Amino acid sequence: MPNLKAIRDRIQSVKNTKKITEAMRLVAAAKVRRAQEQVIATRPFADALANVLYNLLNRLRFGDVNLPLLQQRDVKSVAVVVVSGDRGLCGGYNAYIIRKAEERIKELKQQGLDYRLITIGRKATQYFSRRQAPIEAKYIGLNQIPTADDSGSIADELLSLFLSETVDRVELIYTGFVSLINSRPVVQTLLPLTIQGLEVEDDEIFRLITRDGKLQVERQAVTQSVSSFSQDMIFEQDPVQILDALLPLYVNNQLLRALQESAASELAARMTAMSNASENAGELIGTLTLSYNKARQAAITQELLEVVSGANAL
């Protein structure tokens, strides 16, 4: 016969676990909103920077633009930047991005290219460190909602590796945010920059909303308005020099956006994982309660039978 006390203790334990997972889900939801606000707050600068770069490139369209960050070299070594999380309990978020990084490293090896790793996040750092991978730099303990300071220090390291010709290409592997239940690993060439990649394109932002008592993500298309420079505008400096000064800011901005997307994906994955855990805990509590009631009913029936048997024996 099942032990009633053991079942009661198990029910209480699962209830306590459910409280924890529900609290973690709510915390993750609040942080997703903060990530959303951070994306919106950094957008004006990104739009202004893209507008200036777009007009400078138009002005230099027929000129010979020879800048270090636009230089295409024969690729012999590649810096692979892997963006993961510092914490677990977020479903397969970290496993997916690490698997994507391993696939890309395998492709580089097959092409006969050397590679260096720059890991962002404790999970990727621990994984590749245990496998003796060539890690050039490690970044852990960043703000869970990334800021320009976080991306700035990493961008400086990447620019240093590229400009010193230690590496000939920098690839960024991060998790693109799609929805609360969906994200996708992205492989993006960060350096060298291509002129076509600097053109202004339509973008979108996400908003976390509540509908019918449930959290949902609403994606909103954002069309960047481009204001052209006047044709008779006179630059105090050579436009090439201005472009050379702004391109590192553009790299920093691209990296910041990747970090923000990864942070939002991680928080959304944690929300989903904790929501599923809470639902599973509720189902387990129901199953255990049913088992407890059955065991209790069986115990009472057994006691009644013993009383009746004793009375008949008298």
C-alpha positions as CSV (number, residue, x, y, z in Angstrom):
1,M,0.0,0.0,0.0
2,P,1.4,3.4,-0.9
3,N,2.7,5.5,2.0
4,L,0.3,8.4,2.5
5,K,2.8,10.6,4.1
6,A,5.3,10.2,1.3
7,I,2.6,11.1,-1.2
8,R,1.7,14.3,0.8
9,D,5.3,15.3,1.0
10,R,5.7,14.8,-2.8
11,I,2.6,16.9,-3.5
12,Q,4.0,19.7,-1.3
13,S,7.4,19.5,-2.9
14,V,5.9,19.8,-6.4
15,K,3.7,22.7,-5.3
16,N,6.8,24.5,-4.0
17,T,8.6,23.8,-7.3
18,K,5.6,25.2,-9.2
19,K,5.7,28.5,-7.2
20,I,9.4,28.8,-8.1
21,T,8.9,28.2,-11.8
22,E,6.0,30.6,-12.0
23,A,8.0,33.3,-10.3
24,M,10.9,32.7,-12.8
25,R,8.4,33.0,-15.7
26,L,7.1,36.3,-14.4
27,V,10.7,37.6,-13.9
28,A,11.6,36.6,-17.4
29,A,8.5,38.3,-18.8
30,A,9.4,41.6,-17.0
31,K,13.0,41.4,-18.4
32,V,11.7,40.8,-21.9
33,R,9.8,44.0,-21.6
34,R,13.0,45.8,-20.5
35,A,14.8,44.3,-23.5
36,Q,12.1,45.7,-25.7
37,E,12.5,49.1,-24.2
38,Q,16.2,48.9,-24.7
39,V,15.8,48.1,-28.4
40,I,13.4,51.1,-28.8
41,A,15.8,53.4,-26.9
42,T,18.8,52.6,-29.1
43,R,16.9,52.9,-32.4
44,P,17.1,56.7,-32.9
45,F,20.9,56.6,-32.9
46,A,21.0,53.5,-35.2
47,D,18.6,55.3,-37.6
48,A,20.7,58.5,-37.6
49,L,23.9,56.5,-38.1
50,A,22.5,54.5,-41.0
51,N,21.2,57.7,-42.6
52,V,24.6,59.4,-42.5
53,L,26.4,56.3,-43.8
54,Y,23.8,56.0,-46.6
55,N,24.3,59.6,-47.8
56,L,28.1,59.4,-47.5
57,L,28.1,56.2,-49.6
58,N,25.9,57.9,-52.2
59,R,28.3,60.9,-52.3
60,L,31.3,58.5,-52.8
61,R,29.5,56.1,-55.1
62,F,31.7,57.0,-58.1
63,G,34.9,57.4,-56.0
64,D,37.5,54.8,-54.9
65,V,36.7,54.0,-51.3
66,N,39.7,52.2,-49.8
67,L,39.1,51.8,-46.1
68,P,40.5,49.1,-43.8
69,L,37.1,47.9,-42.6
70,L,35.9,47.5,-46.2
71,Q,39.1,45.6,-47.4
72,Q,38.4,42.2,-48.8
73,R,41.4,39.9,-48.2
74,D,42.2,36.3,-49.0
75,V,40.7,34.4,-46.0
76,K,43.1,32.3,-44.1
77,S,41.9,32.8,-40.5
78,V,38.3,33.5,-39.2
79,A,37.2,34.8,-35.9
80,V,34.0,33.1,-34.8
81,V,32.0,35.0,-32.2
82,V,29.6,32.8,-30.3
83,V,26.9,34.5,-28.2
84,S,25.3,32.3,-25.6
85,G,23.7,32.8,-22.1
86,D,25.3,32.9,-18.7
87,R,22.5,30.8,-17.1
88,G,20.5,27.7,-17.8
89,L,16.8,26.8,-17.3
90,C,16.0,28.2,-20.8
91,G,15.2,25.1,-22.8
92,G,17.4,24.4,-25.7
93,Y,18.6,28.0,-26.2
94,N,22.2,27.4,-25.3
95,A,22.4,23.9,-26.9
96,Y,21.1,25.2,-30.3
97,I,23.6,28.0,-30.6
98,I,26.5,25.8,-29.5
99,R,25.5,23.2,-32.1
100,K,25.3,25.9,-34.8
101,A,28.8,27.1,-33.8
102,E,30.2,23.5,-34.0
103,E,28.6,23.1,-37.4
104,R,30.2,26.3,-38.6
105,I,33.6,25.4,-37.2
106,K,33.4,22.0,-38.9
107,E,32.7,23.8,-42.3
108,L,35.7,26.1,-41.7
109,K,38.0,23.1,-41.0
110,Q,36.8,21.4,-44.2
111,Q,37.7,24.5,-46.2
112,G,41.2,24.4,-44.7
113,L,40.8,27.7,-42.7
114,D,42.1,28.4,-39.3
115,Y,39.7,29.8,-36.7
116,R,39.7,31.6,-33.4
117,L,36.8,31.7,-31.0
118,I,35.5,34.7,-29.1
119,T,32.9,33.4,-26.6
120,I,30.2,35.6,-25.1
121,G,28.3,34.0,-22.2
122,R,29.3,31.4,-19.6
123,K,27.7,28.4,-21.3
124,A,29.6,28.7,-24.5
125,T,32.8,29.5,-22.7
126,Q,32.6,26.5,-20.4
127,Y,31.6,24.2,-23.3
128,F,34.5,25.1,-25.6
129,S,37.0,25.4,-22.8
130,R,36.4,21.8,-21.8
131,R,37.2,20.8,-25.4
132,Q,40.4,22.7,-25.6
133,A,39.2,24.9,-28.4
134,P,41.3,27.9,-29.4
135,I,39.5,30.7,-27.5
136,E,41.0,34.1,-28.2
137,A,38.8,36.1,-25.7
138,K,36.1,35.3,-23.2
139,Y,33.3,37.6,-22.1
140,I,31.0,36.5,-19.2
141,G,28.8,38.2,-16.7
142,L,27.5,40.9,-19.1
143,N,24.3,42.8,-18.3
144,Q,21.3,40.6,-19.0
145,I,19.9,43.5,-21.0
146,P,23.0,44.4,-23.0
147,T,24.2,48.1,-23.3
148,A,26.5,50.0,-25.6
149,D,29.3,49.6,-23.0
150,D,29.0,45.8,-23.2
151,S,29.2,45.8,-27.0
152,G,31.9,48.5,-27.2
153,S,34.5,46.5,-25.4
154,I,33.8,43.4,-27.5
155,A,33.8,45.5,-30.7
156,D,37.2,46.9,-29.9
157,E,38.6,43.4,-29.6
158,L,37.1,42.4,-32.9
159,L,38.3,45.5,-34.7
160,S,41.8,45.0,-33.3
161,L,42.0,41.4,-34.5
162,F,40.8,42.4,-38.0
163,L,42.8,45.6,-38.5
164,S,46.0,43.8,-37.3
165,E,45.3,41.1,-39.9
166,T,45.3,38.4,-37.2
167,V,42.1,37.3,-38.8
168,D,40.7,38.0,-42.2
169,R,37.0,37.7,-41.4
170,V,34.8,38.0,-38.4
171,E,31.7,35.9,-38.2
172,L,29.0,36.4,-35.6
173,I,26.8,33.5,-34.4
174,Y,23.8,34.5,-32.3
175,T,20.2,33.7,-31.7
176,G,17.7,35.9,-33.7
177,F,14.5,36.6,-31.9
178,V,11.4,35.5,-33.7
179,S,8.7,35.0,-31.1
180,L,8.2,33.8,-27.5
181,I,8.2,30.2,-28.7
182,N,10.5,30.5,-31.7
183,S,14.1,31.7,-32.3
184,R,16.7,30.9,-34.9
185,P,20.5,30.7,-34.9
186,V,22.0,33.3,-37.2
187,V,25.5,33.4,-38.8
188,Q,26.4,36.9,-39.9
189,T,29.7,38.2,-41.4
190,L,30.5,41.2,-39.3
191,L,33.9,42.1,-40.9
192,P,34.8,43.0,-43.5
193,L,31.9,45.3,-44.2
194,T,30.3,45.4,-47.6
195,I,29.0,48.6,-49.1
196,Q,25.8,46.9,-50.1
197,G,25.3,45.8,-46.5
198,L,25.4,49.4,-45.3
199,E,22.3,50.5,-47.3
200,V,19.2,51.4,-45.3
201,E,16.5,48.7,-45.2
202,D,13.2,48.3,-43.6
203,D,13.5,46.9,-40.1
204,E,11.1,45.7,-37.3
205,I,10.8,45.8,-33.6
206,F,9.0,43.5,-31.2
207,R,6.6,44.4,-28.5
208,L,5.5,42.2,-25.6
209,I,1.8,42.6,-25.1
210,T,-1.0,41.0,-23.1
211,R,-4.0,39.6,-25.0
212,D,-6.8,37.6,-23.4
213,G,-4.7,37.2,-20.3
214,K,-1.8,35.7,-22.2
215,L,1.6,37.2,-23.2
216,Q,2.1,37.6,-26.9
217,V,4.7,39.2,-29.1
218,E,3.7,41.8,-31.7
219,R,6.2,42.6,-34.4
220,Q,6.0,46.0,-35.9
221,A,7.6,47.0,-39.2
222,V,9.7,50.2,-39.0
223,T,10.5,52.1,-42.2
224,Q,13.6,54.2,-41.8
225,S,13.1,57.6,-43.2
226,V,16.1,58.7,-45.2
227,S,16.8,62.4,-45.6
228,S,19.3,63.1,-48.4
229,F,22.2,65.5,-47.9
230,S,22.0,68.7,-50.0
231,Q,24.0,68.4,-53.2
232,D,25.9,71.6,-52.4
233,M,26.8,70.5,-48.9
234,I,30.5,71.1,-48.2
235,F,32.3,68.7,-45.9
236,E,35.0,70.2,-43.6
237,Q,36.7,66.9,-43.7
238,D,37.1,64.4,-46.5
239,P,34.0,62.2,-46.7
240,V,36.3,59.2,-46.7
241,Q,37.7,60.2,-43.4
242,I,34.2,60.7,-42.0
243,L,33.2,57.3,-43.2
244,D,36.3,55.8,-41.7
245,A,35.4,57.2,-38.3
246,L,31.8,56.1,-38.5
247,L,32.3,52.5,-39.6
248,P,33.5,51.3,-36.2
249,L,30.4,52.8,-34.7
250,Y,28.3,50.9,-37.2
251,V,30.1,47.6,-36.2
252,N,29.4,48.4,-32.6
253,N,25.8,49.0,-33.4
254,Q,25.5,45.7,-35.3
255,L,27.0,43.8,-32.4
256,L,24.8,45.6,-29.9
257,R,21.7,44.6,-31.8
258,A,22.9,40.9,-32.0
259,L,23.4,40.9,-28.2
260,Q,20.0,42.4,-27.7
261,E,18.4,39.8,-30.0
262,S,20.2,37.0,-28.1
263,A,19.1,38.4,-24.7
264,A,15.5,38.6,-25.8
265,S,15.6,35.1,-27.2
266,E,17.1,33.7,-24.0
267,L,14.5,35.4,-21.8
268,A,11.7,34.2,-24.1
269,A,13.1,30.7,-24.0
270,R,13.2,30.8,-20.2
271,M,9.6,32.1,-20.1
272,T,8.5,29.2,-22.3
273,A,10.5,26.6,-20.3
274,M,9.2,27.9,-17.0
275,S,5.6,28.0,-18.3
276,N,5.9,24.4,-19.5
277,A,7.4,23.4,-16.1
278,S,4.5,25.1,-14.3
279,E,2.0,23.3,-16.4
280,N,3.8,19.9,-15.9
281,A,3.9,20.6,-12.2
282,G,0.1,21.2,-12.2
283,E,-0.5,18.0,-14.0
284,L,1.8,16.1,-11.7
285,I,0.0,17.6,-8.6
286,G,-3.3,16.4,-10.1
287,T,-2.0,12.9,-10.6
288,L,-0.4,12.7,-7.2
289,T,-3.6,14.0,-5.6
290,L,-5.6,11.3,-7.3
291,S,-3.1,8.7,-6.2
292,Y,-3.3,10.0,-2.6
293,N,-7.1,9.9,-2.6
294,K,-7.1,6.4,-3.9
295,A,-4.5,5.3,-1.3
296,R,-6.5,7.0,1.5
297,Q,-9.7,5.4,0.3
298,A,-8.0,2.0,0.2
299,A,-6.6,2.5,3.7
300,I,-10.1,3.4,5.1
301,T,-11.6,0.4,3.4
302,Q,-8.9,-1.8,4.8
303,E,-9.6,-0.5,8.3
304,L,-13.4,-1.0,7.9
305,L,-12.8,-4.6,6.8
306,E,-10.6,-5.2,9.8
307,V,-13.2,-3.8,12.1
308,V,-16.0,-5.9,10.5
309,S,-13.9,-9.0,10.5
310,G,-13.1,-8.5,14.2
311,A,-16.8,-8.1,15.0
312,N,-17.8,-11.2,13.2
313,A,-15.1,-13.2,15.0
314,L,-16.8,-12.2,18.3
